GROMACS .gro file of C-alpha atoms in nm:
model
  311
    1UNK     CA    1   4.193  -2.459   2.761
    2UNK     CA    2   4.403  -2.189   2.592
    3UNK     CA    3   4.547  -2.451   2.358
    4UNK     CA    4   4.193  -2.565   2.268
    5UNK     CA    5   4.085  -2.207   2.202
    6UNK     CA    6   4.379  -2.137   1.975
    7UNK     CA    7   4.339  -2.468   1.791
    8UNK     CA    8   3.972  -2.388   1.737
    9UNK     CA    9   4.047  -2.037   1.610
   10UNK     CA   10   4.293  -2.182   1.361
   11UNK     CA   11   4.029  -2.414   1.215
   12UNK     CA   12   3.783  -2.146   1.104
   13UNK     CA   13   3.807  -1.903   0.815
   14UNK     CA   14   3.530  -1.677   0.947
   15UNK     CA   15   3.509  -1.571   1.312
   16UNK     CA   16   3.237  -1.350   1.456
   17UNK     CA   17   3.286  -1.207   1.805
   18UNK     CA   18   2.995  -1.088   2.020
   19UNK     CA   19   2.976  -0.921   2.362
   20UNK     CA   20   2.703  -0.796   2.594
   21UNK     CA   21   2.438  -0.531   2.541
   22UNK     CA   22   2.504  -0.184   2.684
   23UNK     CA   23   2.879  -0.239   2.645
   24UNK     CA   24   3.150  -0.104   2.873
   25UNK     CA   25   3.527  -0.077   2.810
   26UNK     CA   26   3.586  -0.443   2.899
   27UNK     CA   27   3.317  -0.553   2.652
   28UNK     CA   28   3.481  -0.357   2.368
   29UNK     CA   29   3.831  -0.429   2.496
   30UNK     CA   30   3.791  -0.806   2.503
   31UNK     CA   31   3.579  -0.829   2.188
   32UNK     CA   32   3.765  -0.596   1.954
   33UNK     CA   33   4.098  -0.656   2.122
   34UNK     CA   34   4.057  -1.026   2.041
   35UNK     CA   35   3.951  -0.942   1.686
   36UNK     CA   36   4.267  -0.736   1.628
   37UNK     CA   37   4.481  -1.007   1.788
   38UNK     CA   38   4.344  -1.276   1.556
   39UNK     CA   39   4.375  -1.060   1.245
   40UNK     CA   40   4.736  -0.976   1.329
   41UNK     CA   41   4.837  -1.341   1.356
   42UNK     CA   42   4.601  -1.486   1.094
   43UNK     CA   43   4.565  -1.210   0.832
   44UNK     CA   44   4.387  -1.443   0.591
   45UNK     CA   45   4.090  -1.490   0.822
   46UNK     CA   46   3.770  -1.288   0.817
   47UNK     CA   47   3.704  -1.161   1.171
   48UNK     CA   48   3.409  -0.943   1.270
   49UNK     CA   49   3.298  -0.767   1.589
   50UNK     CA   50   2.919  -0.780   1.615
   51UNK     CA   51   2.674  -0.573   1.816
   52UNK     CA   52   2.511  -0.232   1.829
   53UNK     CA   53   2.762   0.049   1.864
   54UNK     CA   54   2.769   0.256   2.183
   55UNK     CA   55   2.855   0.614   2.087
   56UNK     CA   56   3.025   0.689   2.419
   57UNK     CA   57   3.284   0.420   2.334
   58UNK     CA   58   3.376   0.556   1.992
   59UNK     CA   59   3.712   0.664   2.136
   60UNK     CA   60   3.792   0.292   2.169
   61UNK     CA   61   3.663   0.143   1.843
   62UNK     CA   62   3.354   0.085   1.631
   63UNK     CA   63   3.213  -0.267   1.575
   64UNK     CA   64   3.137  -0.408   1.231
   65UNK     CA   65   2.812  -0.445   1.042
   66UNK     CA   66   2.761  -0.823   1.044
   67UNK     CA   67   2.497  -0.974   0.816
   68UNK     CA   68   2.321  -1.301   0.888
   69UNK     CA   69   2.477  -1.476   0.589
   70UNK     CA   70   2.824  -1.447   0.742
   71UNK     CA   71   2.736  -1.690   1.022
   72UNK     CA   72   2.728  -1.992   0.792
   73UNK     CA   73   3.021  -2.220   0.891
   74UNK     CA   74   3.158  -1.947   1.121
   75UNK     CA   75   3.312  -1.973   1.467
   76UNK     CA   76   3.114  -1.751   1.705
   77UNK     CA   77   3.291  -1.626   2.018
   78UNK     CA   78   3.107  -1.438   2.294
   79UNK     CA   79   3.323  -1.239   2.535
   80UNK     CA   80   3.244  -1.079   2.872
   81UNK     CA   81   2.883  -1.203   2.881
   82UNK     CA   82   2.762  -1.427   3.163
   83UNK     CA   83   2.420  -1.520   3.025
   84UNK     CA   84   2.261  -1.551   2.683
   85UNK     CA   85   1.994  -1.289   2.757
   86UNK     CA   86   2.266  -1.021   2.757
   87UNK     CA   87   2.437  -1.118   2.430
   88UNK     CA   88   2.417  -0.831   2.183
   89UNK     CA   89   2.302  -0.976   1.850
   90UNK     CA   90   2.034  -1.228   1.764
   91UNK     CA   91   2.225  -1.460   1.527
   92UNK     CA   92   2.499  -1.580   1.761
   93UNK     CA   93   2.352  -1.933   1.764
   94UNK     CA   94   2.368  -1.968   1.386
   95UNK     CA   95   2.740  -2.034   1.349
   96UNK     CA   96   2.908  -2.374   1.330
   97UNK     CA   97   3.048  -2.354   1.687
   98UNK     CA   98   2.984  -2.129   1.987
   99UNK     CA   99   3.259  -2.035   2.231
  100UNK     CA  100   3.224  -1.846   2.561
  101UNK     CA  101   3.511  -1.646   2.714
  102UNK     CA  102   3.412  -1.468   3.033
  103UNK     CA  103   3.505  -1.374   3.389
  104UNK     CA  104   3.155  -1.351   3.539
  105UNK     CA  105   3.009  -1.630   3.755
  106UNK     CA  106   2.902  -1.911   3.522
  107UNK     CA  107   2.530  -1.897   3.598
  108UNK     CA  108   2.444  -1.974   3.235
  109UNK     CA  109   2.694  -2.232   3.103
  110UNK     CA  110   2.626  -2.181   2.733
  111UNK     CA  111   2.867  -2.262   2.452
  112UNK     CA  112   3.026  -2.566   2.289
  113UNK     CA  113   3.361  -2.450   2.426
  114UNK     CA  114   3.370  -2.250   2.747
  115UNK     CA  115   3.651  -2.066   2.924
  116UNK     CA  116   3.533  -1.896   3.242
  117UNK     CA  117   3.779  -1.755   3.494
  118UNK     CA  118   3.613  -1.569   3.780
  119UNK     CA  119   3.952  -1.491   3.933
  120UNK     CA  120   4.037  -1.265   3.639
  121UNK     CA  121   3.979  -0.893   3.686
  122UNK     CA  122   3.827  -0.867   3.341
  123UNK     CA  123   3.778  -1.059   3.021
  124UNK     CA  124   4.038  -0.829   2.868
  125UNK     CA  125   4.289  -0.970   3.116
  126UNK     CA  126   4.194  -1.319   2.998
  127UNK     CA  127   4.251  -1.224   2.633
  128UNK     CA  128   4.589  -1.080   2.729
  129UNK     CA  129   4.681  -1.409   2.898
  130UNK     CA  130   4.563  -1.595   2.586
  131UNK     CA  131   4.808  -1.384   2.387
  132UNK     CA  132   5.091  -1.469   2.629
  133UNK     CA  133   5.021  -1.839   2.572
  134UNK     CA  134   4.999  -1.788   2.196
  135UNK     CA  135   5.325  -1.594   2.202
  136UNK     CA  136   5.506  -1.893   2.352
  137UNK     CA  137   5.331  -2.171   2.162
  138UNK     CA  138   5.256  -2.008   1.825
  139UNK     CA  139   5.491  -1.711   1.808
  140UNK     CA  140   5.196  -1.472   1.825
  141UNK     CA  141   5.251  -1.097   1.823
  142UNK     CA  142   5.020  -0.837   1.979
  143UNK     CA  143   4.930  -0.530   1.773
  144UNK     CA  144   4.934  -0.189   1.942
  145UNK     CA  145   4.560  -0.149   1.877
  146UNK     CA  146   4.486  -0.469   2.066
  147UNK     CA  147   4.713  -0.374   2.357
  148UNK     CA  148   4.532  -0.041   2.387
  149UNK     CA  149   4.190  -0.204   2.390
  150UNK     CA  150   4.289  -0.472   2.641
  151UNK     CA  151   4.447  -0.214   2.872
  152UNK     CA  152   4.130  -0.004   2.855
  153UNK     CA  153   3.917  -0.307   2.942
  154UNK     CA  154   4.131  -0.387   3.245
  155UNK     CA  155   4.134  -0.028   3.367
  156UNK     CA  156   3.759   0.000   3.323
  157UNK     CA  157   3.665  -0.320   3.502
  158UNK     CA  158   3.906  -0.264   3.792
  159UNK     CA  159   3.801   0.096   3.852
  160UNK     CA  160   4.153   0.215   3.774
  161UNK     CA  161   4.294  -0.077   3.977
  162UNK     CA  162   4.101   0.024   4.290
  163UNK     CA  163   3.863  -0.275   4.303
  164UNK     CA  164   3.953  -0.593   4.493
  165UNK     CA  165   3.951  -0.781   4.162
  166UNK     CA  166   4.290  -0.627   4.084
  167UNK     CA  167   4.544  -0.901   4.153
  168UNK     CA  168   4.919  -0.938   4.115
  169UNK     CA  169   4.845  -1.097   3.778
  170UNK     CA  170   4.637  -0.795   3.679
  171UNK     CA  171   4.924  -0.557   3.745
  172UNK     CA  172   5.168  -0.786   3.566
  173UNK     CA  173   4.946  -0.794   3.257
  174UNK     CA  174   4.894  -0.416   3.266
  175UNK     CA  175   5.268  -0.355   3.301
  176UNK     CA  176   5.325  -0.554   2.981
  177UNK     CA  177   5.049  -0.381   2.787
  178UNK     CA  178   5.176  -0.029   2.857
  179UNK     CA  179   5.499  -0.121   2.676
  180UNK     CA  180   5.310  -0.099   2.347
  181UNK     CA  181   5.275   0.214   2.138
  182UNK     CA  182   4.958   0.393   2.242
  183UNK     CA  183   4.882   0.710   2.433
  184UNK     CA  184   4.754   0.645   2.784
  185UNK     CA  185   4.682   1.016   2.821
  186UNK     CA  186   4.452   1.012   2.520
  187UNK     CA  187   4.292   0.687   2.632
  188UNK     CA  188   4.222   0.816   2.984
  189UNK     CA  189   4.075   1.135   2.840
  190UNK     CA  190   3.825   0.925   2.646
  191UNK     CA  191   3.746   0.710   2.947
  192UNK     CA  192   3.717   0.967   3.223
  193UNK     CA  193   3.648   1.313   3.085
  194UNK     CA  194   3.278   1.384   3.142
  195UNK     CA  195   3.034   1.649   3.030
  196UNK     CA  196   2.932   1.916   3.278
  197UNK     CA  197   2.576   1.782   3.279
  198UNK     CA  198   2.704   1.448   3.411
  199UNK     CA  199   2.894   1.626   3.688
  200UNK     CA  200   2.580   1.824   3.775
  201UNK     CA  201   2.382   1.502   3.801
  202UNK     CA  202   2.659   1.351   4.013
  203UNK     CA  203   2.624   1.650   4.246
  204UNK     CA  204   2.252   1.581   4.267
  205UNK     CA  205   2.327   1.220   4.363
  206UNK     CA  206   2.560   1.330   4.642
  207UNK     CA  207   2.303   1.575   4.774
  208UNK     CA  208   2.001   1.344   4.760
  209UNK     CA  209   2.107   0.984   4.824
  210UNK     CA  210   1.972   0.811   5.133
  211UNK     CA  211   2.176   0.590   5.366
  212UNK     CA  212   2.082   0.393   5.677
  213UNK     CA  213   2.280   0.322   5.991
  214UNK     CA  214   2.416  -0.002   5.843
  215UNK     CA  215   2.561   0.158   5.531
  216UNK     CA  216   2.291   0.063   5.280
  217UNK     CA  217   2.229   0.350   5.039
  218UNK     CA  218   2.023   0.431   4.732
  219UNK     CA  219   1.921   0.708   4.494
  220UNK     CA  220   1.627   0.715   4.253
  221UNK     CA  221   1.675   0.891   3.920
  222UNK     CA  222   1.336   0.914   3.754
  223UNK     CA  223   1.267   1.044   3.404
  224UNK     CA  224   1.192   1.395   3.530
  225UNK     CA  225   1.529   1.415   3.705
  226UNK     CA  226   1.717   1.283   3.403
  227UNK     CA  227   1.534   1.531   3.179
  228UNK     CA  228   1.618   1.815   3.418
  229UNK     CA  229   1.988   1.744   3.375
  230UNK     CA  230   1.953   1.649   3.006
  231UNK     CA  231   2.114   1.310   3.072
  232UNK     CA  232   2.013   0.987   2.900
  233UNK     CA  233   1.991   0.657   3.092
  234UNK     CA  234   2.297   0.516   2.913
  235UNK     CA  235   2.505   0.819   3.015
  236UNK     CA  236   2.445   0.738   3.382
  237UNK     CA  237   2.674   0.435   3.341
  238UNK     CA  238   2.960   0.671   3.428
  239UNK     CA  239   2.811   0.728   3.773
  240UNK     CA  240   2.771   0.373   3.905
  241UNK     CA  241   3.064   0.398   4.143
  242UNK     CA  242   3.006   0.756   4.257
  243UNK     CA  243   2.887   0.675   4.609
  244UNK     CA  244   3.185   0.451   4.677
  245UNK     CA  245   3.371   0.748   4.824
  246UNK     CA  246   3.111   0.805   5.094
  247UNK     CA  247   3.239   0.721   5.442
  248UNK     CA  248   3.040   0.447   5.610
  249UNK     CA  249   2.872   0.320   5.295
  250UNK     CA  250   2.874  -0.058   5.247
  251UNK     CA  251   2.646  -0.120   4.949
  252UNK     CA  252   2.433   0.099   4.726
  253UNK     CA  253   2.178   0.098   4.447
  254UNK     CA  254   2.127   0.360   4.180
  255UNK     CA  255   1.787   0.339   4.009
  256UNK     CA  256   1.757   0.481   3.657
  257UNK     CA  257   1.412   0.505   3.499
  258UNK     CA  258   1.401   0.404   3.133
  259UNK     CA  259   1.110   0.370   2.891
  260UNK     CA  260   1.001   0.018   2.985
  261UNK     CA  261   1.192  -0.059   3.303
  262UNK     CA  262   1.397   0.083   3.587
  263UNK     CA  263   1.764  -0.005   3.555
  264UNK     CA  264   1.946  -0.078   3.881
  265UNK     CA  265   2.320  -0.041   3.927
  266UNK     CA  266   2.433  -0.225   4.240
  267UNK     CA  267   2.774  -0.179   4.401
  268UNK     CA  268   2.925  -0.300   4.727
  269UNK     CA  269   3.229  -0.268   4.950
  270UNK     CA  270   3.171  -0.603   5.116
  271UNK     CA  271   2.822  -0.757   5.117
  272UNK     CA  272   2.768  -0.996   4.825
  273UNK     CA  273   2.515  -0.834   4.595
  274UNK     CA  274   2.497  -1.052   4.284
  275UNK     CA  275   2.258  -1.286   4.464
  276UNK     CA  276   2.034  -0.987   4.533
  277UNK     CA  277   2.058  -0.881   4.169
  278UNK     CA  278   1.957  -1.232   4.061
  279UNK     CA  279   1.628  -1.189   4.249
  280UNK     CA  280   1.548  -0.887   4.030
  281UNK     CA  281   1.620  -1.002   3.674
  282UNK     CA  282   1.993  -0.941   3.695
  283UNK     CA  283   2.331  -1.067   3.806
  284UNK     CA  284   2.699  -0.991   3.779
  285UNK     CA  285   2.997  -0.986   4.010
  286UNK     CA  286   2.982  -1.027   4.389
  287UNK     CA  287   3.059  -0.655   4.440
  288UNK     CA  288   2.931  -0.504   4.114
  289UNK     CA  289   2.603  -0.612   3.959
  290UNK     CA  290   2.303  -0.493   3.765
  291UNK     CA  291   1.931  -0.563   3.783
  292UNK     CA  292   1.596  -0.447   3.645
  293UNK     CA  293   1.267  -0.367   3.816
  294UNK     CA  294   0.940  -0.262   3.656
  295UNK     CA  295   0.782  -0.029   3.910
  296UNK     CA  296   0.891   0.197   4.193
  297UNK     CA  297   0.710  -0.038   4.431
  298UNK     CA  298   0.938  -0.319   4.313
  299UNK     CA  299   1.233  -0.082   4.356
  300UNK     CA  300   1.129  -0.035   4.719
  301UNK     CA  301   1.131  -0.415   4.763
  302UNK     CA  302   1.489  -0.425   4.641
  303UNK     CA  303   1.583  -0.140   4.875
  304UNK     CA  304   1.433  -0.324   5.171
  305UNK     CA  305   1.635  -0.635   5.085
  306UNK     CA  306   1.947  -0.421   5.050
  307UNK     CA  307   1.886  -0.285   5.401
  308UNK     CA  308   1.858  -0.638   5.535
  309UNK     CA  309   2.168  -0.749   5.346
  310UNK     CA  310   2.377  -0.477   5.510
  311UNK     CA  311   2.234  -0.540   5.856
   0.00000   0.00000   0.00000
């Protein structure tokens, strides 16, 4: 598969790389890390990173402005995106060929060429392994900028290597990436320093979450609460794993009220939750998923099913 991906990349002059909406470090890491990797080894190619920029990830990189005309005869690659509904950018189907590179369960098998590895901790880890293959077969080199992005993606998706998705391979890849010239101190500052208002909201979560005797927990953050702490819905992405430190907790849901929906961040220490997320317009990993509901009554339905899941 890696050979096919590299052969395909070599055939196209223009390559446009997409990732998912509401990006996280692995989305930027795999997307823009791959872009920098291709440009380093094929400097004559035109390679673009598409999608709306997330300001909180400016410390990593900034995507390109990609016009519709660029898609003609282009190779389109989508990284870190399990289903087409979550692809950021409406023109991804308008290239000459569509490729999917992802580590989520393959619930939506889109793409003319597809590389899905659910055993990988992150799509950034997959891109790093693609480089290792290219290094042997094509004498590829990895630029420092790409190494930094891929390392950030791995760190982000493994929760600083604390999640079960961190494997021996993950640590091996990370140990190679830190040999490159970038500041981990600066990178971690960008990833984990938070505003006081986020910490205040985190305190509110700890004080007000509810948990049952089986370890199922939840917290509802409505618009009034978010306004009280002056926190936007997107900024709450930093708090998805907060309750993981609570003794006795097994799975939890954080509800965030937005303009037209209620975003749900689901996390687990054991019970499989992506099947639950799929029942509420979502999906993801077995222990880390997202969903959407459209009323607090529907949120209560999800909570009831979470209780039963943990029982």
